[in-house]
Coordinates of C-alpha atoms in Angstrom, one line a residue:
M1 CA 161.2 25.4 121.7
A2 CA 163.9 27.8 121.0
A3 CA 166.3 28.5 123.8
A4 CA 165.1 31.7 125.5
P5 CA 167.3 34.2 127.2
S6 CA 166.7 33.7 130.9
G7 CA 166.8 36.3 133.6
P8 CA 167.1 40.0 133.3
P9 CA 169.5 41.6 130.7
T10 CA 172.9 42.5 132.1
D11 CA 173.9 44.2 129.8
S12 CA 161.4 56.1 125.7
P13 CA 163.7 57.1 123.5
V14 CA 164.9 60.6 124.1
H15 CA 164.8 62.7 121.0
D16 CA 166.9 65.8 120.1
P17 CA 165.1 69.2 120.3
D18 CA 163.3 70.4 117.3
L19 CA 165.5 72.7 115.4
D20 CA 163.4 73.2 112.3
N21 CA 162.7 76.9 112.8
L22 CA 165.9 78.8 112.1
V23 CA 166.3 82.2 113.8
S24 CA 168.7 84.9 112.5
L25 CA 170.5 86.6 115.4
V26 CA 171.5 90.3 115.1
A27 CA 174.1 91.5 117.5
D28 CA 173.6 95.0 119.0
I29 CA 176.7 97.2 118.6
P30 CA 177.5 98.5 122.1
V31 CA 178.0 102.2 122.6
E32 CA 180.5 103.4 125.2
I33 CA 180.8 107.0 126.4
V34 CA 184.3 108.2 127.0
S35 CA 185.7 111.2 128.9
D36 CA 187.7 114.1 127.5
D37 CA 191.0 112.6 128.8
E38 CA 190.3 109.3 127.3
M39 CA 189.4 111.0 124.0
A40 CA 192.8 112.8 124.0
L41 CA 194.5 109.5 124.5
L42 CA 192.6 108.0 121.6
E43 CA 193.5 110.9 119.3
T44 CA 197.2 110.5 120.2
A45 CA 197.0 106.8 119.4
L46 CA 195.4 107.5 116.1
A47 CA 198.1 110.1 115.2
L48 CA 200.8 107.5 115.9
A49 CA 199.1 105.0 113.5
S50 CA 201.2 104.3 110.4
S51 CA 198.4 105.0 108.0
R52 CA 194.7 105.3 107.7
A53 CA 194.7 102.5 105.2
S54 CA 196.3 100.0 107.6
L55 CA 193.9 101.1 110.4
S56 CA 191.0 100.6 108.0
S57 CA 192.3 97.2 107.0
S58 CA 192.6 96.1 110.6
S59 CA 189.2 97.3 111.5
S60 CA 187.7 95.5 108.5
L61 CA 189.4 92.3 109.6
L62 CA 188.1 92.7 113.1
F63 CA 184.6 93.2 111.8
Q64 CA 184.9 90.1 109.6
R65 CA 185.9 88.1 112.6
N66 CA 182.9 89.4 114.5
V67 CA 180.6 88.5 111.7
R68 CA 182.0 85.0 111.6
S69 CA 181.4 84.7 115.4
I70 CA 177.9 85.9 115.0
S71 CA 177.2 83.4 112.1
S72 CA 178.5 80.6 114.2
L73 CA 175.9 81.1 116.9
P74 CA 173.6 78.1 117.3
K75 CA 170.2 78.4 115.8
R76 CA 167.5 78.4 118.4
R77 CA 163.9 79.4 119.0
L78 CA 162.9 82.9 120.2
S79 CA 161.8 82.6 123.8
G80 CA 161.3 86.3 124.7
C81 CA 164.8 86.5 126.1
S82 CA 167.5 88.8 125.0
V83 CA 170.1 87.7 122.5
P84 CA 172.8 85.6 124.3
D85 CA 176.4 86.8 124.4
I86 CA 178.6 85.5 121.6
E87 CA 181.0 83.9 124.0
D88 CA 178.2 81.8 125.4
S89 CA 177.5 80.2 122.0
S90 CA 181.0 79.0 121.3
D91 CA 181.5 75.3 120.6
S92 CA 183.7 74.8 123.7
V93 CA 181.1 76.3 126.0
A94 CA 178.4 74.2 124.3
K95 CA 180.3 71.0 124.8
K96 CA 181.0 71.8 128.5
S97 CA 177.4 72.6 129.2
R98 CA 176.0 69.6 127.3
A99 CA 174.4 67.2 129.7
P100 CA 176.1 63.7 129.9
P101 CA 174.2 60.8 128.4
S102 CA 171.7 59.2 130.8
L103 CA 172.4 55.8 132.5
F104 CA 169.7 54.4 130.2
H105 CA 171.4 55.5 127.0
R106 CA 174.8 54.4 128.4
F107 CA 173.9 51.0 129.6
R108 CA 170.4 49.9 128.4
K109 CA 169.8 51.5 125.0
K110 CA 170.6 48.3 123.0
K111 CA 168.6 45.9 125.2
G112 CA 166.0 48.0 127.1
L113 CA 165.4 48.0 130.8
S114 CA 164.5 44.8 132.6
V115 CA 162.0 44.5 135.4
T116 CA 164.9 43.7 137.6
D117 CA 166.4 47.1 136.8
I118 CA 163.2 48.6 138.1
T119 CA 163.1 46.6 141.3
A120 CA 166.8 47.1 142.0
T121 CA 166.3 50.8 141.6
E122 CA 163.4 50.7 144.0
W123 CA 165.7 48.9 146.5
C124 CA 168.4 51.5 146.4
E125 CA 169.0 53.9 143.5
K126 CA 172.6 54.7 144.7
Q127 CA 173.5 51.0 144.8
M128 CA 172.1 50.7 141.2
E129 CA 174.3 53.6 140.2
F130 CA 177.4 52.0 141.7
V131 CA 176.6 48.7 140.0
L132 CA 176.5 50.5 136.6
L133 CA 179.4 52.8 137.0
R134 CA 181.9 50.8 139.2
R135 CA 181.4 47.1 138.7
K136 CA 178.8 44.4 138.5
K137 CA 177.3 43.2 141.7
R138 CA 178.9 40.0 142.9
T139 CA 176.9 36.8 142.5
T140 CA 176.5 35.1 145.8
K141 CA 176.0 31.4 146.5
A142 CA 172.4 32.1 147.4
M143 CA 171.8 33.8 144.1
R144 CA 173.3 30.9 142.2
A145 CA 171.1 28.5 144.1
G146 CA 168.0 30.6 143.3
S147 CA 168.9 30.5 139.6
E148 CA 169.3 26.8 139.6
R149 CA 165.9 26.3 141.3
H150 CA 164.2 28.4 138.6
K151 CA 165.8 26.3 135.9
K152 CA 164.5 23.1 137.5
L153 CA 161.0 24.6 137.8
E154 CA 161.1 25.6 134.2
Q155 CA 162.3 22.1 133.0
E156 CA 159.2 20.6 134.7
V157 CA 156.9 22.1 132.2
V158 CA 159.0 23.5 129.3
K159 CA 161.2 21.5 126.9
K160 CA 164.0 23.7 125.6
V161 CA 165.8 23.3 122.3
K162 CA 169.1 25.1 121.7
V163 CA 169.1 27.3 118.6
R164 CA 172.1 29.1 117.2
V165 CA 171.6 32.8 116.4
K166 CA 173.5 34.8 113.8
S167 CA 172.0 38.3 114.2
T168 CA 170.3 40.7 116.6
E169 CA 167.1 40.0 114.6
D170 CA 167.5 36.3 115.4
R171 CA 167.8 37.0 119.2
W172 CA 164.6 39.1 119.2
A173 CA 162.8 36.5 117.1
M174 CA 163.6 33.9 119.8
R175 CA 162.1 36.0 122.5
F176 CA 158.8 36.5 120.6
M177 CA 158.8 32.8 119.6
N178 CA 159.2 31.7 123.2
F179 CA 156.3 34.0 124.2
I180 CA 154.1 32.5 121.5
I181 CA 155.0 28.9 122.5
G182 CA 154.5 29.6 126.2
A183 CA 151.2 31.4 125.7
N184 CA 149.9 28.4 123.6
Q185 CA 151.0 26.1 126.4
L186 CA 149.1 28.3 128.9
L187 CA 145.9 28.1 126.8
F188 CA 146.0 24.4 126.3
D189 CA 147.6 23.1 129.6
G190 CA 146.8 25.9 132.0
L191 CA 150.4 26.4 133.1
T192 CA 153.6 27.8 131.7
R193 CA 156.9 29.1 133.2
E194 CA 159.7 31.5 132.4
L195 CA 157.6 33.5 129.9
P196 CA 159.4 36.5 128.4
L197 CA 157.7 39.8 128.2
I198 CA 158.5 42.8 125.9
G199 CA 156.8 46.1 126.2
F200 CA 156.9 49.9 125.7
V201 CA 156.4 51.3 129.2
Q202 CA 156.1 55.1 129.7
G203 CA 158.4 55.9 126.9
A204 CA 161.0 53.2 127.6
W205 CA 161.4 49.6 126.2
M206 CA 161.2 47.1 129.0
V207 CA 161.7 43.3 129.1
G208 CA 161.0 40.7 131.8
V209 CA 160.5 37.0 132.5
I210 CA 157.5 35.8 134.5
D211 CA 158.3 32.8 136.7
E212 CA 154.9 31.2 136.4
I213 CA 151.4 31.7 134.9
Q214 CA 148.5 29.6 135.9
M215 CA 145.1 29.4 134.1
P216 CA 142.7 26.8 135.5
V217 CA 141.3 24.9 132.6
S218 CA 138.2 23.6 134.5
E219 CA 136.8 27.0 135.4
S220 CA 134.4 28.8 133.1
E221 CA 136.2 32.1 133.6
R222 CA 139.8 31.6 132.6
I223 CA 142.0 34.3 133.9
P224 CA 145.8 34.1 134.0
I225 CA 147.3 34.2 137.5
L226 CA 150.9 35.5 137.8
V227 CA 153.1 33.8 140.3
D228 CA 156.7 34.5 141.4
T229 CA 158.9 32.1 143.5
K230 CA 161.5 33.4 145.8
T231 CA 164.0 31.1 147.5
R232 CA 165.3 31.8 151.0
V233 CA 168.5 30.7 152.8
R234 CA 167.0 31.3 156.3
N235 CA 163.9 29.5 157.5
T236 CA 162.0 32.8 157.8
L237 CA 159.9 35.1 155.7
P238 CA 161.7 38.3 154.4
A239 CA 161.4 41.7 155.9
E240 CA 158.7 44.1 154.6
P241 CA 161.0 46.0 152.2
Q242 CA 162.0 42.8 150.5
R243 CA 158.4 41.7 150.3
R244 CA 157.4 45.1 148.9
N245 CA 160.2 44.8 146.3
G246 CA 158.8 41.3 145.3
R247 CA 155.3 42.7 145.0
L248 CA 156.5 45.5 142.8
Q249 CA 158.2 43.0 140.5
L250 CA 154.9 41.0 140.0
M251 CA 152.9 44.2 139.5
C252 CA 155.4 45.2 136.8
Y253 CA 154.7 41.9 135.1
K254 CA 151.0 42.4 135.2
Y255 CA 151.4 45.9 133.9
M256 CA 153.3 44.6 130.9
W257 CA 151.1 41.6 130.4
D258 CA 147.9 43.7 130.3
D259 CA 149.5 46.2 127.9
A260 CA 150.5 43.4 125.6
V261 CA 147.1 41.7 125.5
N262 CA 145.5 45.0 124.7
D263 CA 147.6 45.1 121.5
N264 CA 149.6 48.2 122.5
F265 CA 152.8 47.0 121.0
P266 CA 154.3 49.8 118.8
T267 CA 155.9 47.7 116.0
K268 CA 157.5 50.5 114.1
K269 CA 159.0 52.1 117.2
F270 CA 160.4 48.7 118.2
F271 CA 162.2 48.2 114.9
D272 CA 163.4 51.8 114.8
F273 CA 164.7 52.0 118.4
F274 CA 166.7 48.8 118.3
N275 CA 167.8 49.5 114.7
L276 CA 166.4 46.2 113.4
N277 CA 165.7 45.1 109.8
P278 CA 162.2 43.6 110.0
Y279 CA 162.7 41.9 106.6
L280 CA 166.0 40.3 107.1
L281 CA 165.9 36.6 106.5
L282 CA 166.2 34.8 109.9
S283 CA 168.7 31.9 110.4
K284 CA 167.7 28.6 109.0
E285 CA 167.5 27.0 112.5
I286 CA 165.1 29.7 113.7
R287 CA 162.9 29.4 110.6
E288 CA 162.7 25.6 111.1
S289 CA 161.9 26.0 114.7
A290 CA 159.1 28.4 114.0
A291 CA 157.7 26.1 111.3
N292 CA 157.8 23.1 113.7
S293 CA 156.0 25.1 116.4
G294 CA 153.1 25.9 114.0
F295 CA 153.8 29.4 112.8
P296 CA 156.0 29.4 109.8
A297 CA 157.9 32.7 109.4
E298 CA 161.0 33.8 107.7
T299 CA 161.5 37.4 108.9
L300 CA 161.2 39.2 112.2
D301 CA 158.3 41.2 110.9
E302 CA 156.3 38.0 110.4
I303 CA 157.3 36.7 113.9
V304 CA 156.0 40.0 115.4
R305 CA 152.7 39.6 113.6
Y306 CA 152.3 36.1 115.0
Y307 CA 153.2 37.6 118.5
R308 CA 150.5 40.3 118.3
N309 CA 147.9 37.8 117.1
T310 CA 148.7 35.6 120.0
C311 CA 148.4 38.5 122.5
K312 CA 144.9 39.2 121.2
M313 CA 143.8 35.7 122.2
L314 CA 144.8 36.3 125.8
P315 CA 142.8 38.0 128.6
P316 CA 144.2 40.5 131.1
A317 CA 145.9 38.9 134.2
H318 CA 144.1 38.4 137.4
S319 CA 144.2 41.3 139.9
Q320 CA 145.3 38.9 142.6
L321 CA 149.0 38.2 142.4
L322 CA 150.9 35.5 144.3
L323 CA 154.4 35.6 145.8
R324 CA 155.8 32.2 147.1
Y325 CA 158.7 31.8 149.4
E326 CA 160.5 28.5 149.7
L327 CA 163.5 27.3 151.6
Q328 CA 166.5 26.6 149.4
R329 CA 167.7 23.6 151.4
D330 CA 164.7 21.4 150.7
H331 CA 162.3 23.6 148.6
S332 CA 159.7 23.5 151.4
L333 CA 157.1 26.2 151.3
L334 CA 157.8 29.0 153.9
G335 CA 154.7 31.0 153.1
E336 CA 152.7 32.8 150.4
D337 CA 151.9 36.5 149.9
Q338 CA 148.7 37.0 147.9
F339 CA 148.0 40.7 147.3
E340 CA 145.9 43.0 145.1
Y341 CA 147.3 44.7 142.0
N342 CA 147.6 48.5 142.4
H343 CA 147.8 50.1 139.0
E344 CA 148.4 53.7 140.2
L345 CA 151.1 52.5 142.6
V346 CA 153.1 50.5 140.0
E347 CA 152.7 53.2 137.4
G348 CA 154.0 55.8 139.8
Q349 CA 156.9 53.7 140.9
I350 CA 158.0 53.0 137.3
R351 CA 157.8 56.7 136.6
T352 CA 160.0 57.5 139.6
C353 CA 162.6 54.9 138.5
L354 CA 162.6 56.2 134.9
E355 CA 163.4 59.7 136.2
F356 CA 166.6 58.2 137.6
W357 CA 167.4 56.1 134.5
F358 CA 166.9 59.1 132.2
G359 CA 169.0 61.4 134.2
E360 CA 166.2 63.8 135.2
R361 CA 167.6 63.8 138.8
E362 CA 170.4 62.4 140.9
A363 CA 170.2 59.0 142.6
N364 CA 168.2 58.8 145.9
Y365 CA 169.3 56.9 148.9
T366 CA 167.3 54.5 151.0
P367 CA 165.3 56.1 153.8
D368 CA 166.6 56.3 157.3
E369 CA 164.4 53.5 158.5
E370 CA 165.8 51.1 155.9
C371 CA 169.5 51.9 156.3
W372 CA 170.0 48.4 157.5
K373 CA 170.3 47.5 153.8
C374 CA 173.7 49.1 153.8
R375 CA 175.1 46.3 155.9
F376 CA 174.6 44.0 152.9
C377 CA 175.7 46.3 150.2
D378 CA 178.9 45.6 148.3
F379 CA 179.5 49.4 147.9
A380 CA 179.0 50.5 151.5
A381 CA 182.7 51.3 151.9
E382 CA 182.7 53.5 148.8
C383 CA 179.4 55.2 149.4
R384 CA 180.5 58.4 151.2
V385 CA 177.7 60.7 150.0
I386 CA 175.1 61.1 152.8
T387 CA 171.6 62.4 152.6
A388 CA 171.1 66.1 153.3
G389 CA 171.9 67.2 156.8
K390 CA 174.3 64.3 157.5
G391 CA 178.0 64.5 157.3
A392 CA 180.3 62.0 155.6
S393 CA 181.1 59.1 157.8
S394 CA 184.7 58.6 159.0
S395 CA 184.6 54.8 158.8
T396 CA 182.8 52.0 157.1
D397 CA 181.2 50.9 160.4
S398 CA 179.8 54.3 161.1
S399 CA 178.6 54.8 157.6
L400 CA 176.7 51.5 157.8
S401 CA 174.8 52.6 160.9
T402 CA 174.1 56.2 160.0
M403 CA 173.9 56.8 156.3
S404 CA 170.9 56.3 153.9
S405 CA 172.3 54.3 151.0

């Protein structure tokens, strides 16, 4: 099996407005009424002019400049509004008023959002903003232990083979291949782990990796059950906001899984958005790996066709999702959280997160009742912006206890 990218990337398309309809703008010549005294001054000025020809030449030059200014106005649709001032249409003003690129286009355009990006945003949008703009969030000892545990769990059921990649097309081909191999393992053995997902969710490309999928082979109704394992340093179950965050993660996986098995994968949009050549010859190692796995393919387009055919053989995931919590020290089970999938809830949460990622609004802070999160935030000392009605804190300690971050 090809080596799959594990974990979320660290590293809907937004289109420019339609400018097909061109509108010609005609500037109204302003008329100004002057007094008798002002008129006398004007006549004196005209008398002092060197010649009528030079005045005519200057006026002609001024008119030409005005014409050039009018012609440089941006073409836009008529909206029932009056013609904008010429000054407002200058290039410098346009550049100043142009909205900066969204966080999605700055940091995730080449790879797409990960499910972890969604859950981290739900945890605290302001912290996610700091992670993107300031520095990466530090990796703790507990995080490293959790990653190692997931690797061991994967090795129990999945045999990985290292494959060198030579292009972006090769990397995407590996993801699709790992899904195909994992899905076949699920169908035949009833279990697979670390299965990559790729989907187009509410106008945005999203990727994720499911910890575990079970499908009892003995039952007549074979429905995939999605499972996620969380490791804990302390011998206790997490607080409700952490459990809520874990539930959102699993619901995102089911959301993407069901979308995939319903064959909603927009192939052309995928190739276009990531600027991929579907007919580029894949590396020799990847072609050999695909052939050895039972689906000979030479291009990314062929791999995607195999992927979509595989998805059609799979049923939607079970509405019951399972979160497991185990102790890092000895991997003993601390408890399980089995819950019902809520399509409206997860769809609404994704929509809210995408508003932040696409720059439709500023980052929100955690609510007052969850401000305890700030005590564990790497950016608490830098986060001086407080929710409406609360002044900036004078010290780190006070900010930890009062601000919503």
